[in-house]
mmCIF file of C-alpha atoms in Angstrom:
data_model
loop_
_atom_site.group_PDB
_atom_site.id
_atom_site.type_symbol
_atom_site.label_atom_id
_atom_site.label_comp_id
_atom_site.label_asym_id
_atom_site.label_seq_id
_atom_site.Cartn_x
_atom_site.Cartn_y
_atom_site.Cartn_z
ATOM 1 C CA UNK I 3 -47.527 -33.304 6.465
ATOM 2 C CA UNK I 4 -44.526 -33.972 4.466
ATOM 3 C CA UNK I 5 -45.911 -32.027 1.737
ATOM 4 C CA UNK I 6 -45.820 -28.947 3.945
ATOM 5 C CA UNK I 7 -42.533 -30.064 5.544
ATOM 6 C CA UNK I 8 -41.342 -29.867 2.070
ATOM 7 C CA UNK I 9 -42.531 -26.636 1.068
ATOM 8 C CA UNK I 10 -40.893 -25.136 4.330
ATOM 9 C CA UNK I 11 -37.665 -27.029 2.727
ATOM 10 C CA UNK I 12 -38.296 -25.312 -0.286
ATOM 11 C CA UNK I 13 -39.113 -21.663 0.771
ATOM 12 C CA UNK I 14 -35.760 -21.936 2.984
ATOM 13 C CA UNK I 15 -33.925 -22.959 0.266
ATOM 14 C CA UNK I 16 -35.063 -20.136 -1.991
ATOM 15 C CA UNK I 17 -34.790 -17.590 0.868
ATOM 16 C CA UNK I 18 -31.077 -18.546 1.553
ATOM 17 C CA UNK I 19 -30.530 -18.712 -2.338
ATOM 18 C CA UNK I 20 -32.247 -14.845 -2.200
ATOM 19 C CA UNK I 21 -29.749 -13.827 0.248
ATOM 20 C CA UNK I 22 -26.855 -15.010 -1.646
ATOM 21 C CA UNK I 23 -27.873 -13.405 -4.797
ATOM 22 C CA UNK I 24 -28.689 -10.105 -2.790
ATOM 23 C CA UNK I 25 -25.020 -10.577 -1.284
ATOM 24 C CA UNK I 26 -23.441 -10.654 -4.617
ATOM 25 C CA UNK I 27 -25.128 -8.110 -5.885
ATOM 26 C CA UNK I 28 -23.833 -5.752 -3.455
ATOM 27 C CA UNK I 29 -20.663 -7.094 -3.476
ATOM 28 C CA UNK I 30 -20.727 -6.567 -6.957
ATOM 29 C CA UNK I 31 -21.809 -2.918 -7.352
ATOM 30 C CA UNK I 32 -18.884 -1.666 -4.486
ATOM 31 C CA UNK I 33 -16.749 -3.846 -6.523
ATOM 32 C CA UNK I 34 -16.909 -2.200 -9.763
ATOM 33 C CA UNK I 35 -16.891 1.140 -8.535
ATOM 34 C CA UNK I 36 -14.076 0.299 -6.717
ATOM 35 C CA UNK I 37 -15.352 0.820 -3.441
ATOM 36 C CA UNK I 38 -15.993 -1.553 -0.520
ATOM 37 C CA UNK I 39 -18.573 0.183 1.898
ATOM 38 C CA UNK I 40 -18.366 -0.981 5.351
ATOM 39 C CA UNK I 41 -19.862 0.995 8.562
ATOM 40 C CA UNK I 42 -17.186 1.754 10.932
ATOM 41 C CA UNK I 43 -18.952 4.199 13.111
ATOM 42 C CA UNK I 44 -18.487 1.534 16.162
ATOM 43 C CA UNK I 45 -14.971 1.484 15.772
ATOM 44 C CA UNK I 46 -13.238 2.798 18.082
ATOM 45 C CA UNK I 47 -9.741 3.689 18.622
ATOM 46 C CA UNK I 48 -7.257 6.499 19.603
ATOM 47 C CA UNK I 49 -7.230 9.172 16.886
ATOM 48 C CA UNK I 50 -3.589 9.136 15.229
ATOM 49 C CA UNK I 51 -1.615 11.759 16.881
ATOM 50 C CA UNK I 52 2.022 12.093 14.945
ATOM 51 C CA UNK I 53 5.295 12.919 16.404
ATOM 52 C CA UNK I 54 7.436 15.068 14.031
ATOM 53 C CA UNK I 55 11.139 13.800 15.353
ATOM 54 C CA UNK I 56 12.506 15.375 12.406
ATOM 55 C CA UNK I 57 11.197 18.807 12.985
ATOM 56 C CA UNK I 58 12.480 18.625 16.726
ATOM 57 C CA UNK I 59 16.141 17.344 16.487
ATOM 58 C CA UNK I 60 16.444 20.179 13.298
ATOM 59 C CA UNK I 61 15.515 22.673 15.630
ATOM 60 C CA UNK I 62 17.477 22.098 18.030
ATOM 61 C CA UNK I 63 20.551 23.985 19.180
ATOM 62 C CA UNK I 64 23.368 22.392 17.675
ATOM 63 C CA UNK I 65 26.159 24.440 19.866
ATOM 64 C CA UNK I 66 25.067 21.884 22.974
ATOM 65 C CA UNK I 67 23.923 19.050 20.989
ATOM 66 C CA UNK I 68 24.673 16.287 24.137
ATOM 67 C CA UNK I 69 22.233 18.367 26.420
ATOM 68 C CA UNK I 70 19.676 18.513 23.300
ATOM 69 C CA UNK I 71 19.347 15.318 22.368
ATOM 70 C CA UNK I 72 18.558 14.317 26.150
ATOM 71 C CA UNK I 73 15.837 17.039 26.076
ATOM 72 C CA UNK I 74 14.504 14.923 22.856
ATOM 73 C CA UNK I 75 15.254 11.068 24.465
ATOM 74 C CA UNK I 76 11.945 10.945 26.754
ATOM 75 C CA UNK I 77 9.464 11.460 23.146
ATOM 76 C CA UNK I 78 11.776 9.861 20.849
ATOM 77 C CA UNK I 79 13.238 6.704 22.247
ATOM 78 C CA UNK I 80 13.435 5.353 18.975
ATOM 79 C CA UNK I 81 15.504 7.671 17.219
ATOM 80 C CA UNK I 82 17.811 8.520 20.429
ATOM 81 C CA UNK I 83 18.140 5.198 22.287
ATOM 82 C CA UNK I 84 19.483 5.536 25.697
ATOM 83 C CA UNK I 85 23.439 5.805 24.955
ATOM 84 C CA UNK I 86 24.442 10.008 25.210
ATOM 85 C CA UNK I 87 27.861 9.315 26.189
ATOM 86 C CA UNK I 88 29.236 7.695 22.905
ATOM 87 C CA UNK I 89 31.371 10.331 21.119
ATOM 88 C CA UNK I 90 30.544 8.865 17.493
ATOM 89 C CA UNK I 91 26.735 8.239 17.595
ATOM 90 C CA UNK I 92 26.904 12.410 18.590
ATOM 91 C CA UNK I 93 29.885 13.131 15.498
ATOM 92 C CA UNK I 94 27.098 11.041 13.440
ATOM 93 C CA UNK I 95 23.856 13.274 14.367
ATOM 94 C CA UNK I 96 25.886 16.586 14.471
ATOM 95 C CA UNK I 97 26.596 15.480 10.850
ATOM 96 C CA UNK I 98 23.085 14.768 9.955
ATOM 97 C CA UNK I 99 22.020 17.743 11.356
ATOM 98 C CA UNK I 100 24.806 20.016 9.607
ATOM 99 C CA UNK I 101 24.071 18.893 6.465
ATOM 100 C CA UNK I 102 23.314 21.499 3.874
ATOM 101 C CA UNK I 103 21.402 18.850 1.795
ATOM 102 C CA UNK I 104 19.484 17.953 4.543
ATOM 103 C CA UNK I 105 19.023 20.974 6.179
ATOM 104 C CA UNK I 106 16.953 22.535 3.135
ATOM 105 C CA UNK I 107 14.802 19.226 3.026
ATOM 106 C CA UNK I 108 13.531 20.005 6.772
ATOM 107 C CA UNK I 109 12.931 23.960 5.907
ATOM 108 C CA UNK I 110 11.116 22.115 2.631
ATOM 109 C CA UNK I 111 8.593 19.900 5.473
ATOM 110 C CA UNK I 112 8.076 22.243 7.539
ATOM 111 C CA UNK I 113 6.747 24.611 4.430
ATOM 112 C CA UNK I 114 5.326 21.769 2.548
ATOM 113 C CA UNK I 115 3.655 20.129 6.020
ATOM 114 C CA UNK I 116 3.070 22.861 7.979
ATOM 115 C CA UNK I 117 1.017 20.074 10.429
ATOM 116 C CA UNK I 118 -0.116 17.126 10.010
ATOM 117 C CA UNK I 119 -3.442 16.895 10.743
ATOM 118 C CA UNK I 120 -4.674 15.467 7.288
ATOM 119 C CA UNK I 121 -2.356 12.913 7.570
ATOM 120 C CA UNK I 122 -3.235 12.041 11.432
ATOM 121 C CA UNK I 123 -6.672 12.300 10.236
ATOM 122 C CA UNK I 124 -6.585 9.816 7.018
ATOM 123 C CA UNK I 125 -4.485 7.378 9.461
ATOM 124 C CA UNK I 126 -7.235 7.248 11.716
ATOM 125 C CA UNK I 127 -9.416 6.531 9.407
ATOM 126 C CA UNK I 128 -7.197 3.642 7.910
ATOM 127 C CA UNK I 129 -6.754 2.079 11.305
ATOM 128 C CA UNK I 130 -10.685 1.729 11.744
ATOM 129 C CA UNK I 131 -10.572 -0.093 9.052
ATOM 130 C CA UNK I 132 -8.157 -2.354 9.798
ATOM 131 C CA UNK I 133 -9.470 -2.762 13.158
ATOM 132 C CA UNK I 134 -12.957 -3.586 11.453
ATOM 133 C CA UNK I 135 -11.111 -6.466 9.527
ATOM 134 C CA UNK I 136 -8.880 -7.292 11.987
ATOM 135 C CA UNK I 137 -9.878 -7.120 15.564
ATOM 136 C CA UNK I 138 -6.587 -7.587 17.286
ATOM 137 C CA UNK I 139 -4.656 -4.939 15.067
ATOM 138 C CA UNK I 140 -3.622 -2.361 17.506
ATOM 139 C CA UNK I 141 -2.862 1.287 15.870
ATOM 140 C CA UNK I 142 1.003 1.923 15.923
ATOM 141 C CA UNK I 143 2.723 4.865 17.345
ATOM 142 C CA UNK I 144 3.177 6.747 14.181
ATOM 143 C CA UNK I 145 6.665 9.395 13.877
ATOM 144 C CA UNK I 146 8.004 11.698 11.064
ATOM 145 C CA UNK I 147 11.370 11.854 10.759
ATOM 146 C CA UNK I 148 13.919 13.384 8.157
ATOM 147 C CA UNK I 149 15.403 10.052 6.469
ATOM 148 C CA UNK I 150 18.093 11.321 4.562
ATOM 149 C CA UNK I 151 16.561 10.505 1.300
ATOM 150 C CA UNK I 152 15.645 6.896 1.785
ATOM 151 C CA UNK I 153 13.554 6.043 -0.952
ATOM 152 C CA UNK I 154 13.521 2.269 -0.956
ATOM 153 C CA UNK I 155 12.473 2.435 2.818
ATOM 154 C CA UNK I 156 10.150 5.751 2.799
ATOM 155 C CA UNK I 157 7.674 3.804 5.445
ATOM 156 C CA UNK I 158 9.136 1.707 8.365
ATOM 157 C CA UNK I 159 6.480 -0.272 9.946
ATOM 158 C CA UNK I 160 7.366 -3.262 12.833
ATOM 159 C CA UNK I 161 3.866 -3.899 14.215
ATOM 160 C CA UNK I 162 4.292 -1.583 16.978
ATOM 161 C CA UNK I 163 6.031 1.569 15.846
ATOM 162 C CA UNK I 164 5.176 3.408 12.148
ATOM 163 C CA UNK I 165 8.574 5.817 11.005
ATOM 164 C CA UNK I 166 7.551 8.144 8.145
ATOM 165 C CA UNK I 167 10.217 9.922 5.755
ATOM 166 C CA UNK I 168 8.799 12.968 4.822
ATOM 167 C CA UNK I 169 11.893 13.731 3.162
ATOM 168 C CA UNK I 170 10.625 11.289 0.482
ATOM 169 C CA UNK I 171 7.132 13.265 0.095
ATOM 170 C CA UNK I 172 7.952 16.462 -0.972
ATOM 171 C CA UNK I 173 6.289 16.294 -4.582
ATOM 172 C CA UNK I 174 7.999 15.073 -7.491
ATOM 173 C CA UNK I 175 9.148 18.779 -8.723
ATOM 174 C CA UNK I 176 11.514 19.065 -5.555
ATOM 175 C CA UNK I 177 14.972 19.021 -7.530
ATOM 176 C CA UNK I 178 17.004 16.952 -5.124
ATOM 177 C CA UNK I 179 15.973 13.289 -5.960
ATOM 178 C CA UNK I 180 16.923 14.146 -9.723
ATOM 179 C CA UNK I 181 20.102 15.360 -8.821
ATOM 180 C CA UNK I 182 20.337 12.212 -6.301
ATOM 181 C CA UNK I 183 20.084 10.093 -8.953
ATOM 182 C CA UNK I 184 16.819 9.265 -8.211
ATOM 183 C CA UNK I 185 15.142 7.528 -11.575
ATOM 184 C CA UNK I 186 12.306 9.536 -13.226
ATOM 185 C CA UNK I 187 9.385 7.457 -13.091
ATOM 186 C CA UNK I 188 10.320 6.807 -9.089
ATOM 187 C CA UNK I 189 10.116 10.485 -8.334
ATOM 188 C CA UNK I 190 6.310 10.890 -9.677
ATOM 189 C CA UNK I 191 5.596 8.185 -6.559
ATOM 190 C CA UNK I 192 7.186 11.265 -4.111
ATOM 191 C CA UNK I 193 4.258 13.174 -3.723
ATOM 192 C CA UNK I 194 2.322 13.822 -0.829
ATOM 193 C CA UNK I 195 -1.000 12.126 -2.008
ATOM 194 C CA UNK I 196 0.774 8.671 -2.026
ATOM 195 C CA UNK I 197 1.889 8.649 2.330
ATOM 196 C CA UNK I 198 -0.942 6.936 3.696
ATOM 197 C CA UNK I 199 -1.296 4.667 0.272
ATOM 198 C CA UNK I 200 2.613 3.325 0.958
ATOM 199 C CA UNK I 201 2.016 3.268 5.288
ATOM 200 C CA UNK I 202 -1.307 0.718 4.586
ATOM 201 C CA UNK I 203 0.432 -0.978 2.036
ATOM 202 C CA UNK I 204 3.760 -1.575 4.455
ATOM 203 C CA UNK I 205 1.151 -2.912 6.735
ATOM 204 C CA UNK I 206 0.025 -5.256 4.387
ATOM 205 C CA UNK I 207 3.342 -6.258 3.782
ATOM 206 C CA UNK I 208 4.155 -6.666 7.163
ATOM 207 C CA UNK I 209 0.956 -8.824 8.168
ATOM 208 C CA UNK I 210 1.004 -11.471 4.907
ATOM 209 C CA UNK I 211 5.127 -11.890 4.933
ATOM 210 C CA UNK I 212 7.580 -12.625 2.463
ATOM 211 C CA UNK I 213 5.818 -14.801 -0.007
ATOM 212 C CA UNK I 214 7.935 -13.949 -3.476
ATOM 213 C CA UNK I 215 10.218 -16.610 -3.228
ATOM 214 C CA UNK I 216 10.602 -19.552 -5.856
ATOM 215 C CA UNK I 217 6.748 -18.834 -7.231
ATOM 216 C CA UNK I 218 5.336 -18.716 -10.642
ATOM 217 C CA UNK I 219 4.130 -15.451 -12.600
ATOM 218 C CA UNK I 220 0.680 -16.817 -11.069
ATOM 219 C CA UNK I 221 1.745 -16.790 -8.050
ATOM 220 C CA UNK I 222 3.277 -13.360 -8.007
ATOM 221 C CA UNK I 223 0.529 -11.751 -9.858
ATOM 222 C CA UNK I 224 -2.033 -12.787 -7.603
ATOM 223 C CA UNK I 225 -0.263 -11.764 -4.486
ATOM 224 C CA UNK I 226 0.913 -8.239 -5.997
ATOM 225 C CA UNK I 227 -3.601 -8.330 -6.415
ATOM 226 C CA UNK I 228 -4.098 -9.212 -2.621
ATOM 227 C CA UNK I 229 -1.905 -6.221 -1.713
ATOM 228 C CA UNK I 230 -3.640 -3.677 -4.079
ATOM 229 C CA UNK I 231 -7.161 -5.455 -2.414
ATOM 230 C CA UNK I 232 -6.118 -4.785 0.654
ATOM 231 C CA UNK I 233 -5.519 -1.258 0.074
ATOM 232 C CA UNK I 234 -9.187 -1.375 -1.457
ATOM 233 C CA UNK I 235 -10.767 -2.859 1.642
ATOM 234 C CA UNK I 236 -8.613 -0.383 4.269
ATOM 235 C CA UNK I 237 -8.651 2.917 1.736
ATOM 236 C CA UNK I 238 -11.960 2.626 0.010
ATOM 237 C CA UNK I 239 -12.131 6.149 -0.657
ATOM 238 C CA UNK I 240 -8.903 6.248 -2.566
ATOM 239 C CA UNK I 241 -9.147 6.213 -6.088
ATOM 240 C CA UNK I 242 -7.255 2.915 -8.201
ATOM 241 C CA UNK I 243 -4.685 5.517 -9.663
ATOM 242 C CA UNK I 244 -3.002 6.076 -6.116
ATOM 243 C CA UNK I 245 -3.126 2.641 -4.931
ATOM 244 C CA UNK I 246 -1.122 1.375 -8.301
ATOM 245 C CA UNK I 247 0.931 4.262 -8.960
ATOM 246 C CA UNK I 248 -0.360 4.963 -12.234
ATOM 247 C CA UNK I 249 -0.453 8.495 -14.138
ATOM 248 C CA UNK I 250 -3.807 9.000 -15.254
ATOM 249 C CA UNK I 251 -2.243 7.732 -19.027
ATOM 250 C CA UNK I 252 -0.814 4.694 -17.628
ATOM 251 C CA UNK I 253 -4.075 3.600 -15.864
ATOM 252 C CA UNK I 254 -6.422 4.517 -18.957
ATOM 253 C CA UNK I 255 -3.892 2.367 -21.081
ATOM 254 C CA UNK I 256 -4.319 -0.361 -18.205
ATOM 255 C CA UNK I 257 -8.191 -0.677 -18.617
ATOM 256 C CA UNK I 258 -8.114 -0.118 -22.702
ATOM 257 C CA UNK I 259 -5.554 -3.339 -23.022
ATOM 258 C CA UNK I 260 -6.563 -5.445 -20.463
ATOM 259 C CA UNK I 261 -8.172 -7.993 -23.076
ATOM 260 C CA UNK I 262 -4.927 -7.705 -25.159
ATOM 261 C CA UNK I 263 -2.918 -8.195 -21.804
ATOM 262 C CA UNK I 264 -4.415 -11.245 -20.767
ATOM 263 C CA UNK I 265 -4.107 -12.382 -24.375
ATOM 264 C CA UNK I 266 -0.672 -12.101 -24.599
ATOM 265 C CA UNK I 267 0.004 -14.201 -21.161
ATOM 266 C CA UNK I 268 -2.465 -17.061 -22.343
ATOM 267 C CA UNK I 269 -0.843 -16.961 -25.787
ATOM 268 C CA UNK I 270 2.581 -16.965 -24.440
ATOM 269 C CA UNK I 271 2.176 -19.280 -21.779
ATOM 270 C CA UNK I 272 3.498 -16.514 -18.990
ATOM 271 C CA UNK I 273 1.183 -17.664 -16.252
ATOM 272 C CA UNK I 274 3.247 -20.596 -15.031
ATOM 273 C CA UNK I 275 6.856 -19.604 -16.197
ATOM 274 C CA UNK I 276 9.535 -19.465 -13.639
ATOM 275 C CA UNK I 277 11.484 -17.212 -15.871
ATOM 276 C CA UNK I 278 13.169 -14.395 -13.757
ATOM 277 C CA UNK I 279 13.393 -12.480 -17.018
ATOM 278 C CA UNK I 280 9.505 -12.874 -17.565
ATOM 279 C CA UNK I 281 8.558 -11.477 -13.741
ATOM 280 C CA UNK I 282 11.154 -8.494 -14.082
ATOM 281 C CA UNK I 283 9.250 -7.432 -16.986
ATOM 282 C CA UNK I 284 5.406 -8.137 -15.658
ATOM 283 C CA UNK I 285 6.396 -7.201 -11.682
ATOM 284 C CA UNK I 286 9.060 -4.914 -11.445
ATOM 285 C CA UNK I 287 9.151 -1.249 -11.532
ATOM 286 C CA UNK I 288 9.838 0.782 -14.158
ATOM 287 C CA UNK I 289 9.132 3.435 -16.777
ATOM 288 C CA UNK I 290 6.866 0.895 -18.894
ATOM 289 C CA UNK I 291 6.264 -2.763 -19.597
ATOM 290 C CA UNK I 292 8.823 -3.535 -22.097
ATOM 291 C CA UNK I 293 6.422 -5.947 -23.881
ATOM 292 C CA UNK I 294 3.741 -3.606 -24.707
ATOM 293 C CA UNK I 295 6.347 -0.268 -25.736
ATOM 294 C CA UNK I 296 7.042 2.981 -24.097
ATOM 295 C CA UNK I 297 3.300 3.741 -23.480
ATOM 296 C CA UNK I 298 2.699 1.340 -21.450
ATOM 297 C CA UNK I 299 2.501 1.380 -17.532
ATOM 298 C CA UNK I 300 4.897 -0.647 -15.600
ATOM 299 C CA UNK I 301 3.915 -3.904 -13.206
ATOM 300 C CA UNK I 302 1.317 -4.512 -15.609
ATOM 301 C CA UNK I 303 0.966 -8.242 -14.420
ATOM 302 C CA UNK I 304 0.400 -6.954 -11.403
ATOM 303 C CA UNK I 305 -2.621 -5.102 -12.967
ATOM 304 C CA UNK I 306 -4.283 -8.156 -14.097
ATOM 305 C CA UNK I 307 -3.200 -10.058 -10.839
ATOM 306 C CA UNK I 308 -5.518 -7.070 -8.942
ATOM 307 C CA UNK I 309 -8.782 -7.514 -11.389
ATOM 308 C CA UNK I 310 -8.154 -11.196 -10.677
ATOM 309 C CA UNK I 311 -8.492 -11.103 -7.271
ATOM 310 C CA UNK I 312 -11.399 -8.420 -7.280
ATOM 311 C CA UNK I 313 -13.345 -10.389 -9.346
ATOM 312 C CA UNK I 314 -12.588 -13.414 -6.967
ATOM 313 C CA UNK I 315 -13.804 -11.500 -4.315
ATOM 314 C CA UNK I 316 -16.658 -10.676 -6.034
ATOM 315 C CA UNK I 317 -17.977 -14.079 -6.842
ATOM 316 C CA UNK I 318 -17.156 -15.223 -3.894
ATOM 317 C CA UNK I 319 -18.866 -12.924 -0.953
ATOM 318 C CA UNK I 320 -18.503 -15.424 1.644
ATOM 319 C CA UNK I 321 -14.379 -15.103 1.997
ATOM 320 C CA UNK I 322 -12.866 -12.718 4.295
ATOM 321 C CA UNK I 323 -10.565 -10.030 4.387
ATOM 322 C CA UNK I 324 -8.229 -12.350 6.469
ATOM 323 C CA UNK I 325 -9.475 -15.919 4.338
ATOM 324 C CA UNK I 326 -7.977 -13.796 1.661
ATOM 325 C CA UNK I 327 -4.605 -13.416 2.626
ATOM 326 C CA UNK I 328 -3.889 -16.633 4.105
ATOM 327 C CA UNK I 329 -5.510 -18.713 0.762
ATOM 328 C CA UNK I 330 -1.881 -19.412 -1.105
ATOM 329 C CA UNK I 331 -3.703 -21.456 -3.771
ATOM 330 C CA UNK I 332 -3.538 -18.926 -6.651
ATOM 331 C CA UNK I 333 -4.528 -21.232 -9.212
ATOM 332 C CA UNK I 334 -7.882 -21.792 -7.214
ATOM 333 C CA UNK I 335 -8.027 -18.397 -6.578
ATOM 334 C CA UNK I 336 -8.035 -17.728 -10.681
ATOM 335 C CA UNK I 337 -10.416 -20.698 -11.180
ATOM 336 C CA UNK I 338 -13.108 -19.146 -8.652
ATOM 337 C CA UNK I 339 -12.353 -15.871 -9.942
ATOM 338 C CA UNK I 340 -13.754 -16.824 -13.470
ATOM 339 C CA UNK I 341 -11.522 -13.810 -14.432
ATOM 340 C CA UNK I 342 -11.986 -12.638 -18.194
ATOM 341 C CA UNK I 343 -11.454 -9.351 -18.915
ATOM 342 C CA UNK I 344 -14.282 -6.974 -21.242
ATOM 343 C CA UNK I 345 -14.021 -6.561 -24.735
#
């Protein structure tokens, strides 16, 4: 009796251990080709359907702008608000609307995004996802809208209402951001391939919080990785060059130094430095990583923080989307990630 009672033990044991081997095994193979396969074919939701407020209020007829702009208020409450009467909020539009600069970039929309169905389309898509990992996500009303060359806010997301500038996506050849001063390595980001990259990522941002404050290069690496994740988890089909904002050169470089990257932060004792310096340099946009010379990508530490989390995620197929972004321990996160790059 107890013999077979601890066979049963033993065949239960081995089954569960099966199961958990199988698990990371699968985990493992999406994970390296950068692809997390879930089925969403259950998920349902209301497909994305886009409201182009920046196509209507340029259209309109600016010789009875008052009259317009009420015609607009019922399918743009947003952008209009309820107040018609005050005489600056109208001198304000009637600006906007009159200005040359910004009256090319809405002829430039309307020819570069004729409609935006493969942008509805890929949002859809997105917000299955999300709704997969997070039940209680409900899809946002989702506008376009000429910005006025915003391009440290080109995505507006509050939880209920998602404001695109597609005055910021107009490819980086359009010559108005260089003449706005715009830096070169910013204005490769302005290209139409990169919209529903920055609207998942503003979600992202959005759910987790500000987090950056007072932290450790650690700290900041491995969040910058729990973003980039996330856009792996809700964009699977995207490739690791859009989510980063690489060049096809910069990521390349990425992958042939990563064992020479994560030499020089062990070697240099980076991973726990406060030094503002130090994160400017590993976090912060620009042309390259000073560090490593002009052919370097930028954010490299942010790089590494992404292959640490993906290979934390990996090992550990039992954590969640959501366990993910609430865990704050980054130093567990790196021990359980048993992280070392390939030679």
């Amino acid at each position: 009796m107890e013999n077979t009672l601890a066979s049963k033990n033993t065949q239960i044991a081995l089954k569960a251990v099966f199961v958990f081997l199988i698990a990371i095994f699968l985990f493992s193979c999406n994970s390296e080709s950068g692809k997390l396969d879930i089925n969403i074919d259950d998920i349902s939701i209301k497909p994305v359907h886009i409201k182009r407020y920046g196509q209507a209020l340029f259209n309109i007829d600016k010789e009875h702008l008052k009259s317009e702009l009420g015609k607009l208020q019922k399918e743009f409450p947003a952008f209009i608000g309820d107040d018609l009467v005050d005489t600056i909020k109208l001198m304000k539009v009637s600006n906007f609307i009159n200005d040359p600069l910004l009256i090319d970039a809405a002829k430039e929309c309307n020819k570069k995004f004729p409609d935006l169905s493969f942008l509805e389309d890929e949002l859809t898509e997105a917000f299955k996802h999300l709704k997969y990992y997070f039940p209680d996500f409900e899809p946002p009303e989702v506008y376009s809208y000429i910005s006025g060359f915003d391009h440290e806010y080109p995505i507006i997301y509050d939880g209920r209402m998602m404001l695109i500038a597609l005055d910021m996506y107009l490819g980086p050849d359009y010559p108005p951001y260089e003449k706005l001063g715009v830096p070169m390595y910013r204005i490769q980001k302005f290209g139409k391939e990169f919209i529903v990259r920055d609207c998942v990522d503003q979600i992202a941002h959005t759910m987790m919080g500000n987090r950056e404050h007072g932290r450790n290069i650690l700290d900041l690496m491995v969040l910058q990785g729990k973003y980039l994740y996330f856009l792996d988890a809700i964009l699977p089909n995207t490739s690791e060059r859009i989510k980063i904002k690489y060049s096809k050169p910069q990521q390349e470089w990425a992958k042939k130094n990563e064992t020479n990257l994560w030499a020089f932060i062990i070697e240099n004792e980076v991973l726990y430095s406060t030094d503002k310096n130090v994160e400017k340099k590993l976090l912060l946009d620009a042309p390259f990583t000073s560090y490593f010379g002009n052919e370097s990508p930028p954010r490299l530490g942010e790089w590494v923080g992404w292959k640490i989390v993906k290979r934390f995620m990996q090992n550990n197929p039992t954590v969640t989307l959501e366990d993910l972004l609430k865990d704050e321990d980054s130093q567990g996160i790196l021990q359980k990630s048993r992280y070392k790059p390939e030679k």
